[in-house]
Short mmCIF file of C-alpha atoms in Angstrom, two decimals:
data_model
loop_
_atom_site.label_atom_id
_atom_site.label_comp_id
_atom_site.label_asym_id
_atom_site.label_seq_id
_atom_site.Cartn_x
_atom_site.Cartn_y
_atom_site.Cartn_z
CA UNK A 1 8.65 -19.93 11.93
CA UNK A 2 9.37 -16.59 12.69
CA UNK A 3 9.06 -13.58 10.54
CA UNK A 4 11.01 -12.81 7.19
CA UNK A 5 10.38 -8.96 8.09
CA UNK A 6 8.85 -6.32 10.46
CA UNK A 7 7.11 -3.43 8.81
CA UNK A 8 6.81 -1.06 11.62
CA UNK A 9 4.29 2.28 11.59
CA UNK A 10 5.53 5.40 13.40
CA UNK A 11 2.79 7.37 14.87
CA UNK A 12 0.74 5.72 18.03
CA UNK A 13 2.60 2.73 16.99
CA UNK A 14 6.15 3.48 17.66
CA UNK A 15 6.03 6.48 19.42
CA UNK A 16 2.82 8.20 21.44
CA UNK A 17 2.49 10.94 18.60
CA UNK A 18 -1.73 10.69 18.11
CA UNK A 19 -3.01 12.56 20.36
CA UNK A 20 -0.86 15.31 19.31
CA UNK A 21 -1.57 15.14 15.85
CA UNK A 22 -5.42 15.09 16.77
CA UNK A 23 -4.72 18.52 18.86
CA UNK A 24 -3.09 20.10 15.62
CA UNK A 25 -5.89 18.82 13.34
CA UNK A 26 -8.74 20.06 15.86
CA UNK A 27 -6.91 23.55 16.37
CA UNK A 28 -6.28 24.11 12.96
CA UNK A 29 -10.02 23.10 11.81
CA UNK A 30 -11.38 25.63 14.65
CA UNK A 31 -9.39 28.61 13.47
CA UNK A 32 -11.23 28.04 9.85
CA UNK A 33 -14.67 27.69 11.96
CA UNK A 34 -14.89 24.03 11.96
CA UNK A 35 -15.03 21.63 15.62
CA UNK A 36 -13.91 18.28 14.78
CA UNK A 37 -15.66 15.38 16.34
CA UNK A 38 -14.03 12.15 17.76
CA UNK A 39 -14.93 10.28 14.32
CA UNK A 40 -12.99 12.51 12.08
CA UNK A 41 -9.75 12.48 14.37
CA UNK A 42 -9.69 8.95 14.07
CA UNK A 43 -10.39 8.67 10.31
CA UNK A 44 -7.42 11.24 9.99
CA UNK A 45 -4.74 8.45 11.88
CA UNK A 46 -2.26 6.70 9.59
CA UNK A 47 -2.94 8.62 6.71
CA UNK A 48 -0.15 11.39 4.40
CA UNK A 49 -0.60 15.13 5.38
CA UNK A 50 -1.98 16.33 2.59
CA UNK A 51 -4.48 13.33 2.52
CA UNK A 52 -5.70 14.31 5.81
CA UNK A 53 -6.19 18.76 4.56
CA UNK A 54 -8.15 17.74 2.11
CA UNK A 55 -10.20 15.82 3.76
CA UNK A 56 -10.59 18.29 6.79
CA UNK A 57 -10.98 21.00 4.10
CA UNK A 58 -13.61 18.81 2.59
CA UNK A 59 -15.17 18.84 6.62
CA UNK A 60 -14.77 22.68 6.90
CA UNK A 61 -16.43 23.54 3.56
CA UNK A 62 -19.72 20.85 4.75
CA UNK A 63 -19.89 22.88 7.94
CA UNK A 64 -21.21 25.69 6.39
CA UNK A 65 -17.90 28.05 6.78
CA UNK A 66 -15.27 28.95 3.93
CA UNK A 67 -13.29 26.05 3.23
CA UNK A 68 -9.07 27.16 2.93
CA UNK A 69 -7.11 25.45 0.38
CA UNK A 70 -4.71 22.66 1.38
CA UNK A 71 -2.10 25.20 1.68
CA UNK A 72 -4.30 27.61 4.17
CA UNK A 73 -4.89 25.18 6.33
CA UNK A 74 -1.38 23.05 6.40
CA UNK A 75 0.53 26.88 7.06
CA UNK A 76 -1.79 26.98 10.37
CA UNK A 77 -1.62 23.26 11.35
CA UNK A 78 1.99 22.58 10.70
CA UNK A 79 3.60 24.92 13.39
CA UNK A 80 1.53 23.65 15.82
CA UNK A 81 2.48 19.83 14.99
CA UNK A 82 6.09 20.82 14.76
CA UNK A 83 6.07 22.46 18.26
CA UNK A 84 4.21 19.11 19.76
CA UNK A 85 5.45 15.81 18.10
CA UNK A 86 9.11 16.11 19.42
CA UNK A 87 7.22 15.95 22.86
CA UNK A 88 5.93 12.45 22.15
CA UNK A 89 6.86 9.40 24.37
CA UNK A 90 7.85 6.17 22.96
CA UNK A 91 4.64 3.98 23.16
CA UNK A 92 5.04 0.53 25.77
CA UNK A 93 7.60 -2.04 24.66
CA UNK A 94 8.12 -0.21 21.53
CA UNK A 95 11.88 0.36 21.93
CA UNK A 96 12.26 -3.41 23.39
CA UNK A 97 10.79 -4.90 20.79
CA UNK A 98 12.94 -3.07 18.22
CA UNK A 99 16.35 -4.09 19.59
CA UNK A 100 14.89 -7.57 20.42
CA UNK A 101 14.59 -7.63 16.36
CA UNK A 102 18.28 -6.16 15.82
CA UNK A 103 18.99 -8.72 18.95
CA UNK A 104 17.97 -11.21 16.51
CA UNK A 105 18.84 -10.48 12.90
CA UNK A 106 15.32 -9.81 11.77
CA UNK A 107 15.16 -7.10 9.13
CA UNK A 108 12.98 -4.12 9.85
CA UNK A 109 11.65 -1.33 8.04
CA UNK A 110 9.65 1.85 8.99
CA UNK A 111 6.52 2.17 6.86
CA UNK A 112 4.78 5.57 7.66
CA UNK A 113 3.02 8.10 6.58
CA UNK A 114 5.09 10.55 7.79
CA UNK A 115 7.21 13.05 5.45
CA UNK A 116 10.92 12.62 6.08
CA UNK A 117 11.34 15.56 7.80
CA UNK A 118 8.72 15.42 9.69
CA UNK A 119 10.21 11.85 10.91
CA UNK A 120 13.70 13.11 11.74
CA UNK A 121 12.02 15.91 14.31
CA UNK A 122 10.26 13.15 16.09
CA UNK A 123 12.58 10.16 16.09
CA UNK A 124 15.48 13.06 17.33
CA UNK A 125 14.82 12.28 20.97
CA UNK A 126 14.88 8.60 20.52
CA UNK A 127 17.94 6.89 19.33
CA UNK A 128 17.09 3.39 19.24
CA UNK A 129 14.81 4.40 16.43
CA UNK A 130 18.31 4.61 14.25
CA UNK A 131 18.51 0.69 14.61
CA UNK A 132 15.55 0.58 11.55
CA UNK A 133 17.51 1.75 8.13
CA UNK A 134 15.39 1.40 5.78
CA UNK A 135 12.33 3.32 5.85
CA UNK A 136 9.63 4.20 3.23
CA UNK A 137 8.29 7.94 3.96
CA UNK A 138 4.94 9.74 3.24
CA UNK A 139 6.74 11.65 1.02
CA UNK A 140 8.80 8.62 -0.32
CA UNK A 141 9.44 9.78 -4.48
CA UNK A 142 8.71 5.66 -5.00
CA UNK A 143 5.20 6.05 -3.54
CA UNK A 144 2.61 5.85 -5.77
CA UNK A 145 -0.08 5.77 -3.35
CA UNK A 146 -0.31 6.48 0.32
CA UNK A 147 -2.27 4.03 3.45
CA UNK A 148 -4.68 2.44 3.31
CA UNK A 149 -3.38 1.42 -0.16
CA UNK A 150 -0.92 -1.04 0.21
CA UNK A 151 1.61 0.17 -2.16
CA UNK A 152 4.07 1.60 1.41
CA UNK A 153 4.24 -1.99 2.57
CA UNK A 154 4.81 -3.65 -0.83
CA UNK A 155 7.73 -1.07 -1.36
CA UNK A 156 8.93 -1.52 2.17
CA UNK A 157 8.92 -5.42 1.78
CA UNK A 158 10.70 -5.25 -2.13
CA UNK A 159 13.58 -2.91 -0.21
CA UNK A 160 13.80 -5.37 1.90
CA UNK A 161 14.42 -8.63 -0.65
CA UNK A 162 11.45 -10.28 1.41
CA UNK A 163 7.79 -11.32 0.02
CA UNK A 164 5.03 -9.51 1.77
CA UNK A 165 3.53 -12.48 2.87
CA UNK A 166 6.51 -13.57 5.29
CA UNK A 167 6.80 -10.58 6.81
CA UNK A 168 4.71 -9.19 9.99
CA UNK A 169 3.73 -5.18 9.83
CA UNK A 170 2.30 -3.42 13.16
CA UNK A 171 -0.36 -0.77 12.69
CA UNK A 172 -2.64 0.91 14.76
CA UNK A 173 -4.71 2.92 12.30
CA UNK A 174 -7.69 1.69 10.16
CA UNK A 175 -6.19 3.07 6.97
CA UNK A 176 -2.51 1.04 8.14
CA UNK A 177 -4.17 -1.78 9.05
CA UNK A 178 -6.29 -2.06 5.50
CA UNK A 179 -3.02 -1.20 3.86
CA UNK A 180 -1.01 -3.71 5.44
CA UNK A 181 -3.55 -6.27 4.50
CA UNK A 182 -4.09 -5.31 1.41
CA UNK A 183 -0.26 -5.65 0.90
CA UNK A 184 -0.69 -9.65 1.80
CA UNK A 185 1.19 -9.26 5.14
CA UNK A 186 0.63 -11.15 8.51
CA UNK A 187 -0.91 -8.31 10.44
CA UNK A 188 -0.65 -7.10 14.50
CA UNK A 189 -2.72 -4.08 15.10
CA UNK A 190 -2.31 -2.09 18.29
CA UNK A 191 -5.58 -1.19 19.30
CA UNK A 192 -6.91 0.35 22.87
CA UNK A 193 -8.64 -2.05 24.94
CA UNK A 194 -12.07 -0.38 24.29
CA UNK A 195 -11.76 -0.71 20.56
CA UNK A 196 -14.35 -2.18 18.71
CA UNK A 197 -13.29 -5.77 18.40
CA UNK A 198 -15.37 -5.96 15.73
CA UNK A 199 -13.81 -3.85 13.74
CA UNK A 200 -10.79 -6.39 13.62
CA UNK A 201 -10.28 -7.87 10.11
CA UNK A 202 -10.32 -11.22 9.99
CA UNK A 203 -7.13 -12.60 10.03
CA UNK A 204 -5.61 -9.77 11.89
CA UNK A 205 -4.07 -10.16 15.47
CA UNK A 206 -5.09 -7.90 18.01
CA UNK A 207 -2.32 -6.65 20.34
CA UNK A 208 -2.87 -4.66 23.67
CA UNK A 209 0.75 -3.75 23.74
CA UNK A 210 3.66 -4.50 22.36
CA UNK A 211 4.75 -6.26 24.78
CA UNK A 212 2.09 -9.26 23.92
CA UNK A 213 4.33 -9.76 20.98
CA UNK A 214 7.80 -9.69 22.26
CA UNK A 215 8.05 -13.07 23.68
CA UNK A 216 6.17 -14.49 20.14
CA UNK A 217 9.09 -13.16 18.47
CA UNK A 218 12.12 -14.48 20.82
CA UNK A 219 9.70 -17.57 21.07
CA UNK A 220 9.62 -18.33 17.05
CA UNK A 221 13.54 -17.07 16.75
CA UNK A 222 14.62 -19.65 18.93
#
């Protein structure tokens, strides 16, 4: 049986937007006097913006230099996100497997920790992103809590008439992935192939690409 749902992230799920928001993060932290290590860029994936300052003013303040506020720091990252996510390139079969779920009636939502604004500046250069309606924001006034807790996929799943459990969400992050299973769903993270398989919560399904889960889908819609 196939899926009653797909709960989709954005960024370095959807669309190749990481690596750029690692460059803003690491820029940002350097102009306050602070280098940013591999470890901290990848705690900083999947979670809201203002999660993610205070936690690299938290970083900046332990490195021994004057920590900014939130504010500060956001006014010199933000430009330099704007000016690179629009630049990001839709990540392997991600557009595919979208319009094989339109292709097949399967309700799908975007789940992401994204504001709203921010999403409309990167989904603007691709279209087929318009095919998912509903979507639950970073910023979404329903929210009561942001990745990992699993309060974006519950509200993306009640939007959605569906129970959690029947639906499939795709992360990449640590904090999506704990969120999505948290929220009870049947989870597909999209990890590199030198992650730490280890790190893999039981129960979760490891993808390579999205591709590896196209043909499950047409497979169990059948």
């Amino acid at each position: 049986m196939g899926p009653a749902a797909c709960l989709f992230d954005l960024d370095g799920l959807l669309l190749d937007t990481e690596p750029l928001q690692a460059t803003a993060w690491l820029k940002a932290a350097a102009h306050f006097g602070c280098q940013l290590g591999a470890e901290q860029l990848l705690r900083l994936r999947g979670q809201r913006r203002l999660d993610c300052a205070a936690l690299v003013c938290r970083w900046i303040e332990a490195s021994g230099s004057n920590p900014p506020s939130c504010e500060a720091l956001l006014a010199v990252r933000q430009p330099l996100a704007d000016a690179l996510v629009p630049t990001a390139a839709a990540m392997d079969g991600a557009a595919e497997l979208v319009q094989m779920c339109r292709d097949h009636q399967v309700p799908m939502a975007l789940v992401t920790s994204s504001t709203q604004d921010a999403v409309r500046r990167k989904a603007a250069p691709h279209r087929w992103l318009q095919l998912i309606q509903v979507r639950v924001y970073g910023d979404d006034p329903a929210l009561a809590a942001g990745k990992p807790a699993p309060d974006p996929f519950l509200l993306a799943a009640k939007r959605l008439g569906r129970n959690p459990g029947d639906c499939w969400a795709f992360e990449d992050s640590d904090a999506g992935i704990e969120a999505a299973v948290a929220a009870g769903c049947q989870v597909y993270a999209l990890l590199p192939s030198d992650a730490d398989a280890k790190a893999t919560p039981d129960g979760v399904t490891r993808l390579n690409s999205l591709r590896d889960v196209s043909w499950q889908l047409a497979e169990q819609r059948q």
